[in-house]
Amino acid sequence: MTEFLDLETQDAVRMPWNVIPGTKHEAAQCIIPISAIYTPLKPLPKSTPLLPYSPLRCRNCRSVLNPFSIVDFSTKIWICSFCLHRNHFPHHYQSITEDNLPAELFPQYTTIEYELQNEKPSPPITSQVFLFVVDTCIIEEEIGFLRSGLARAIGQIPGNSLVGLITFGRYVCVHELGFFQKIPKVYVFNGSKEISKDQVLEQMGFFQKKARPATGGGPGTRDGHLQDNVSRFLLPASECEFAVNSVLDELQKDSWPVPGDQRAARCTGTALTVAAHLLGACVPGCGARIMAFLGGPSSEGPGCIVSKSLSEPIRSHKDLDKDSAPFYHKAVKLYEGLSKQLVHQGHVLDVFACALDQVGVAELKIAVERTGGLVVLAESFGHSVFKDSLVRVFQSTDNDLGLSSNGMFEITCSKDVKIQGVLGPCASLEKKGPLCADTTIGQGGTTAWKMCGLEKSTSLCLIFDITKKEIPDVAGQAVNNQFYFQFLTYYQNSNGQMRLRATTLSRRWVTGQGSIQDLIAGFDQEAAVVVMARQVSFKMETEAEFDPIRWLDKSLIHLCSHFGDYQKDNPSSFVLSPRLSIIPQFIFNLRRSQFVQVFNNSPDETAYFRMVMNREDVANSVVMIQPSLITYAFNCGAEPALLDVASIAPDRILLLDSYFTVVVFHGSTIAQWRKAGYQNEPEHEVHAVSFPWISPNLDPILRAQSVMEHVTGLQAFAQLLRAPISDAEAIVKERFPVPRLVICDQHGSQARFLLAKLNPSATYHSDAPLVPGGDILFTDDVSFEVFLDHLQRLAVQ
């Protein structure tokens, strides 16, 4: 595993198969596709230079000069490693020799970054743009929480960033901030009607000083609008902080009357449409973000997900499966059109959904994911999940998100490798070519994708297809046994500079009977399960009547049958290589995860979990699939523990990290001592009276020794209680979205957050003896031991 982490540190890439099957047939037998998890903006090693010039490109395939290119120093020619085209070096490269190489040819710089000068046109506005879209159909207490959160966020926004504000309830209100101190002005739109871009611009006075363009107000161009029109609605944060805070201070619950048996009239779809039209007219092609703060379901106008009547429940998974959710498809169609508009404009949609009810994240998923937006789901605007996550967005420390914009991602690869598609936060640019595979997965049929928004941890899952039918037997000729991949990421960083990051990979391919051991030696189990998780999530959303459990089980059985070592029909002889030994455990936990099991989760929650998993890197995704469990006890420090109910003991504290939730679980004895306040006993006040179990008839010296032992134990107990809390807070501080922190006791109601993730090796109907002070699970789920036994029997058939 260490060598795979080293490769990720260098190139930000994890591949399930680091030795690749050489033919299409052998690739199909591997079950898990030839793929890569790539994190375009993962921080590079400090030794990697930033090149202050544009890259040198192949004239034929447009790939970038890289360490795998063949260089003829005498003739100053380089041969492209992808298409073998011969290219001449330009004049400023004429001084290169074997001892005087440019940085892009250094073998250790397979990933290099260029600061683009003239290759890509700079956007008209290089500062960041934030347009807040605020829901007012919430109770006064929630408005107070939201007001304080927004005020804190606006104070953190860089002074040169542009800020705008829209509020909505039954109607959409666009606030004019440019002349707020003279005459506060608000433009109001009816939330129940569809509104075109021309209608929005005309009502807001964009055509008063200039005639309406004959071609209409299509996005992506400035439309001839005057700068003073733009500055009415978008102002630098340093200039509009007073105006925005004044609006927020006067923010009240939507005044439209709501009958007792109905939901509030909330026009989310119309508000987001108006926001997209406004940004399309003011800052097309710039790094702008629509940040929507939603407190309930949309029930008015385009994009509504439920009727106003409270007698009608919001759609559930069962309703979606039976196609009995009357508003779902219309809402998805609206947001799909909105996503295309935002991608064309280069803008991002972020959603902060804070409500006990669903708000429509399942419908909004397509727009958020294709624009690379952020999503946060919490119970209230006062919850730490929302407040801390919002602060993290605007944080400017070493632990910031590294928000970037205007991204474009391209792939070039060897001629025997085709691109099936990408699973992740991007949108297809429909750039077709010979590298596109016949079958597509996710955003396929292209070699280039738009990434409107991306940050340090944004990751793409790239799926490839091996097209070579067989290896030709050419006597006397050396065969190049390397496949090459190149990933190019253009993006605009937070300072407005355009960059290009080029990552070039080389992977050996093998074929024939002896190739299985080579394939096993290059197998990355963690990357493999993350690819399968993204695949199964995508299939569950796009394929009707898809059975995810059956698909995962069949895939695992075929994988173990092909790569396992066994005697036919003898389960006891089955052995997996250490390189594959953890994959059954990963699949077992994936089957039980929130990505596959939708029971007890709403469609919004499922969409949220999948969106986060689809954008995170391998390390974070593995924690979501198989949570980590750490145990704390008196006799030892923090130690990893099995994710099993047998790990529960009365004298232990457990720390569970499932990515979305961090749980500190106290065993029953630890909880009793904590409630008794033993950890609060000051050393100088601890005396024998505090320990009634110490006999008063003991010799004074023995009695003093016994007291000192207990004092030391109390000090250790206080440290034992603090250690998991400190570790949990460190996890919470580094993560986005900020996870929910749960502190609970054995047999308490919130212990369910831990119990739901544990392997049920001891249940109410199992025959195994109960560990003293341990716990059992009330479930009918099979344990990992039973799962593994069935796997062995089926794999050897």
CSV table of N, CA and C in Angstrom, one decimal, residues 39-115:
chain,number,residue,atom,x,y,z
A,39,THR,N,-7.0,13.6,-8.5
A,39,THR,CA,-7.3,14.8,-7.7
A,39,THR,C,-6.5,15.9,-8.4
A,40,PRO,N,-7.1,16.7,-9.3
A,40,PRO,CA,-6.4,17.7,-10.1
A,40,PRO,C,-5.6,18.7,-9.3
A,41,LEU,N,-6.2,19.2,-8.2
A,41,LEU,CA,-5.6,20.3,-7.4
A,41,LEU,C,-5.0,19.9,-6.1
A,42,LYS,N,-4.7,18.6,-6.0
A,42,LYS,CA,-4.0,18.1,-4.8
A,42,LYS,C,-2.7,18.9,-4.7
A,43,PRO,N,-2.4,19.4,-3.5
A,43,PRO,CA,-1.1,20.2,-3.3
A,43,PRO,C,0.1,19.4,-3.8
A,44,LEU,N,1.0,20.0,-4.6
A,44,LEU,CA,2.2,19.3,-5.1
A,44,LEU,C,3.3,19.4,-4.0
A,45,PRO,N,4.3,18.5,-4.1
A,45,PRO,CA,5.4,18.6,-3.2
A,45,PRO,C,6.1,19.9,-3.4
A,46,LYS,N,6.6,20.4,-2.3
A,46,LYS,CA,7.2,21.8,-2.3
A,46,LYS,C,8.3,21.9,-3.2
A,47,SER,N,9.0,20.8,-3.6
A,47,SER,CA,10.1,20.9,-4.5
A,47,SER,C,9.7,21.1,-6.0
A,48,THR,N,8.4,20.9,-6.3
A,48,THR,CA,7.9,21.0,-7.6
A,48,THR,C,7.9,22.5,-8.0
A,49,PRO,N,8.5,22.9,-9.1
A,49,PRO,CA,8.5,24.3,-9.5
A,49,PRO,C,7.3,24.7,-10.2
A,50,LEU,N,6.9,26.0,-10.2
A,50,LEU,CA,5.9,26.6,-11.1
A,50,LEU,C,6.6,27.2,-12.3
A,51,LEU,N,6.2,26.7,-13.5
A,51,LEU,CA,6.9,27.1,-14.7
A,51,LEU,C,6.2,28.4,-15.2
A,52,PRO,N,7.0,29.5,-15.4
A,52,PRO,CA,6.4,30.8,-15.8
A,52,PRO,C,6.2,30.9,-17.3
A,53,TYR,N,5.9,29.9,-18.0
A,53,TYR,CA,5.7,29.9,-19.5
A,53,TYR,C,4.7,28.9,-19.9
A,54,SER,N,4.2,29.0,-21.1
A,54,SER,CA,3.3,28.1,-21.6
A,54,SER,C,3.9,26.8,-22.0
A,55,PRO,N,3.2,25.6,-22.0
A,55,PRO,CA,3.8,24.3,-22.3
A,55,PRO,C,4.0,24.2,-23.8
A,56,LEU,N,4.9,23.2,-24.1
A,56,LEU,CA,5.2,22.9,-25.4
A,56,LEU,C,4.3,21.7,-25.8
A,57,ARG,N,3.6,21.8,-26.9
A,57,ARG,CA,2.6,20.8,-27.3
A,57,ARG,C,3.0,20.1,-28.6
A,58,CYS,N,2.5,18.9,-28.7
A,58,CYS,CA,2.7,18.1,-29.9
A,58,CYS,C,1.8,18.7,-31.0
A,59,ARG,N,2.3,18.8,-32.2
A,59,ARG,CA,1.5,19.5,-33.2
A,59,ARG,C,0.4,18.5,-33.7
A,60,ASN,N,0.5,17.2,-33.4
A,60,ASN,CA,-0.5,16.3,-33.9
A,60,ASN,C,-1.6,16.0,-32.9
A,61,CYS,N,-1.3,15.6,-31.7
A,61,CYS,CA,-2.3,15.2,-30.8
A,61,CYS,C,-2.5,16.2,-29.7
A,62,ARG,N,-1.7,17.3,-29.6
A,62,ARG,CA,-1.8,18.4,-28.7
A,62,ARG,C,-1.5,18.0,-27.2
A,63,SER,N,-0.8,16.8,-27.1
A,63,SER,CA,-0.3,16.5,-25.7
A,63,SER,C,0.9,17.4,-25.4
A,64,VAL,N,1.2,17.4,-24.1
A,64,VAL,CA,2.2,18.3,-23.6
A,64,VAL,C,3.6,17.6,-23.4
A,65,LEU,N,4.7,18.3,-23.7
A,65,LEU,CA,6.0,17.7,-23.5
A,65,LEU,C,6.1,17.2,-22.1
A,66,ASN,N,6.7,15.9,-21.9
A,66,ASN,CA,6.7,15.3,-20.6
A,66,ASN,C,7.9,14.4,-20.5
A,67,PRO,N,8.2,13.9,-19.3
A,67,PRO,CA,9.5,13.1,-19.1
A,67,PRO,C,9.5,11.8,-19.9
A,68,PHE,N,8.3,11.4,-20.5
A,68,PHE,CA,8.3,10.1,-21.3
A,68,PHE,C,8.5,10.4,-22.7
A,69,SER,N,8.6,11.7,-23.1
A,69,SER,CA,8.9,12.0,-24.5
A,69,SER,C,10.3,11.6,-24.9
A,70,ILE,N,10.6,11.2,-26.1
A,70,ILE,CA,11.9,10.8,-26.6
A,70,ILE,C,12.6,12.0,-27.2
A,71,VAL,N,13.7,12.4,-26.7
A,71,VAL,CA,14.4,13.6,-27.1
A,71,VAL,C,15.7,13.3,-27.9
A,72,ASP,N,15.8,13.9,-29.1
A,72,ASP,CA,17.0,13.8,-29.9
A,72,ASP,C,17.7,15.2,-29.7
A,73,PHE,N,18.8,15.2,-28.8
A,73,PHE,CA,19.4,16.5,-28.5
A,73,PHE,C,20.2,17.0,-29.7
A,74,SER,N,20.7,16.1,-30.6
A,74,SER,CA,21.5,16.6,-31.7
A,74,SER,C,20.7,17.4,-32.7
A,75,THR,N,19.5,16.9,-33.0
A,75,THR,CA,18.7,17.5,-34.0
A,75,THR,C,17.6,18.4,-33.4
A,76,LYS,N,17.6,18.5,-32.0
A,76,LYS,CA,16.6,19.3,-31.3
A,76,LYS,C,15.2,18.9,-31.7
A,77,ILE,N,14.9,17.6,-31.7
A,77,ILE,CA,13.6,17.1,-32.0
A,77,ILE,C,13.1,16.2,-30.8
A,78,TRP,N,11.8,16.3,-30.5
A,78,TRP,CA,11.2,15.4,-29.5
A,78,TRP,C,10.1,14.6,-30.1
A,79,ILE,N,10.0,13.3,-29.7
A,79,ILE,CA,9.0,12.4,-30.2
A,79,ILE,C,7.9,12.3,-29.2
A,80,CYS,N,6.7,12.5,-29.6
A,80,CYS,CA,5.5,12.4,-28.7
A,80,CYS,C,5.3,10.9,-28.2
A,81,SER,N,5.2,10.7,-26.9
A,81,SER,CA,5.0,9.4,-26.4
A,81,SER,C,3.6,8.8,-26.7
A,82,PHE,N,2.7,9.6,-27.2
A,82,PHE,CA,1.3,9.2,-27.4
A,82,PHE,C,1.1,8.8,-28.9
A,83,CYS,N,1.5,9.7,-29.8
A,83,CYS,CA,1.2,9.5,-31.2
A,83,CYS,C,2.5,9.3,-32.0
A,84,LEU,N,3.7,9.4,-31.4
A,84,LEU,CA,5.0,9.2,-32.0
A,84,LEU,C,5.3,10.2,-33.1
A,85,HIS,N,4.6,11.3,-33.0
A,85,HIS,CA,4.9,12.4,-34.0
A,85,HIS,C,6.2,13.1,-33.6
A,86,ARG,N,7.0,13.5,-34.6
A,86,ARG,CA,8.3,14.2,-34.4
A,86,ARG,C,8.0,15.7,-34.4
A,87,ASN,N,8.4,16.4,-33.3
A,87,ASN,CA,8.2,17.8,-33.2
A,87,ASN,C,9.6,18.5,-33.0
A,88,HIS,N,9.7,19.7,-33.6
A,88,HIS,CA,10.9,20.5,-33.4
A,88,HIS,C,10.8,21.3,-32.2
A,89,PHE,N,11.9,21.5,-31.5
A,89,PHE,CA,11.9,22.4,-30.3
A,89,PHE,C,11.9,23.8,-30.9
A,90,PRO,N,11.2,24.8,-30.2
A,90,PRO,CA,11.3,26.2,-30.7
A,90,PRO,C,12.7,26.8,-30.3
A,91,HIS,N,13.0,28.0,-30.7
A,91,HIS,CA,14.3,28.6,-30.5
A,91,HIS,C,14.7,28.7,-29.1
A,92,HIS,N,13.8,29.0,-28.2
A,92,HIS,CA,14.2,29.2,-26.8
A,92,HIS,C,14.5,27.9,-26.1
A,93,TYR,N,14.3,26.8,-26.8
A,93,TYR,CA,14.8,25.5,-26.3
A,93,TYR,C,16.1,25.0,-26.9
A,94,GLN,N,16.7,25.8,-27.7
A,94,GLN,CA,17.9,25.3,-28.5
A,94,GLN,C,19.1,25.0,-27.6
A,95,SER,N,19.1,25.5,-26.4
A,95,SER,CA,20.3,25.3,-25.5
A,95,SER,C,20.2,24.0,-24.7
A,96,ILE,N,19.1,23.2,-24.9
A,96,ILE,CA,18.9,22.0,-24.0
A,96,ILE,C,20.0,21.0,-24.4
A,97,THR,N,20.4,20.3,-23.4
A,97,THR,CA,21.3,19.1,-23.6
A,97,THR,C,20.9,18.1,-22.5
A,98,GLU,N,21.6,17.0,-22.5
A,98,GLU,CA,21.3,15.9,-21.5
A,98,GLU,C,21.6,16.4,-20.1
A,99,ASP,N,22.5,17.4,-20.0
A,99,ASP,CA,22.8,17.9,-18.7
A,99,ASP,C,22.1,19.3,-18.4
A,100,ASN,N,21.4,19.8,-19.4
A,100,ASN,CA,20.7,21.0,-19.2
A,100,ASN,C,19.3,20.9,-19.7
A,101,LEU,N,18.4,20.2,-18.9
A,101,LEU,CA,17.1,19.9,-19.3
A,101,LEU,C,16.1,21.0,-18.7
A,102,PRO,N,15.0,21.2,-19.4
A,102,PRO,CA,13.9,22.0,-18.8
A,102,PRO,C,13.2,21.2,-17.8
A,103,ALA,N,12.5,21.9,-16.9
A,103,ALA,CA,11.9,21.1,-15.7
A,103,ALA,C,10.9,20.1,-16.2
A,104,GLU,N,10.2,20.3,-17.3
A,104,GLU,CA,9.2,19.4,-17.7
A,104,GLU,C,9.7,18.1,-18.2
A,105,LEU,N,11.1,18.0,-18.4
A,105,LEU,CA,11.7,16.7,-18.8
A,105,LEU,C,12.4,16.0,-17.7
A,106,PHE,N,12.4,16.6,-16.5
A,106,PHE,CA,13.0,15.9,-15.3
A,106,PHE,C,12.1,14.7,-15.0
A,107,PRO,N,12.7,13.5,-14.8
A,107,PRO,CA,11.9,12.3,-14.6
A,107,PRO,C,11.1,12.4,-13.3
A,108,GLN,N,11.5,13.2,-12.3
A,108,GLN,CA,10.6,13.2,-11.1
A,108,GLN,C,9.5,14.2,-11.2
A,109,TYR,N,9.4,15.0,-12.3
A,109,TYR,CA,8.3,16.0,-12.5
A,109,TYR,C,7.3,15.4,-13.5
A,110,THR,N,6.7,14.3,-13.2
A,110,THR,CA,5.7,13.8,-14.0
A,110,THR,C,4.4,14.6,-13.9
A,111,THR,N,4.3,15.3,-12.8
A,111,THR,CA,3.2,16.3,-12.6
A,111,THR,C,3.9,17.7,-12.5
A,112,ILE,N,3.5,18.6,-13.3
A,112,ILE,CA,4.1,19.9,-13.3
A,112,ILE,C,3.1,21.0,-13.6
A,113,GLU,N,3.3,22.2,-13.1
A,113,GLU,CA,2.3,23.2,-13.3
A,113,GLU,C,2.8,24.4,-14.0
A,114,TYR,N,2.1,25.0,-15.0
A,114,TYR,CA,2.5,26.1,-15.8
A,114,TYR,C,1.6,27.3,-15.4
A,115,GLU,N,2.2,28.5,-15.4
A,115,GLU,CA,1.5,29.7,-15.2
A,115,GLU,C,1.2,30.3,-16.6
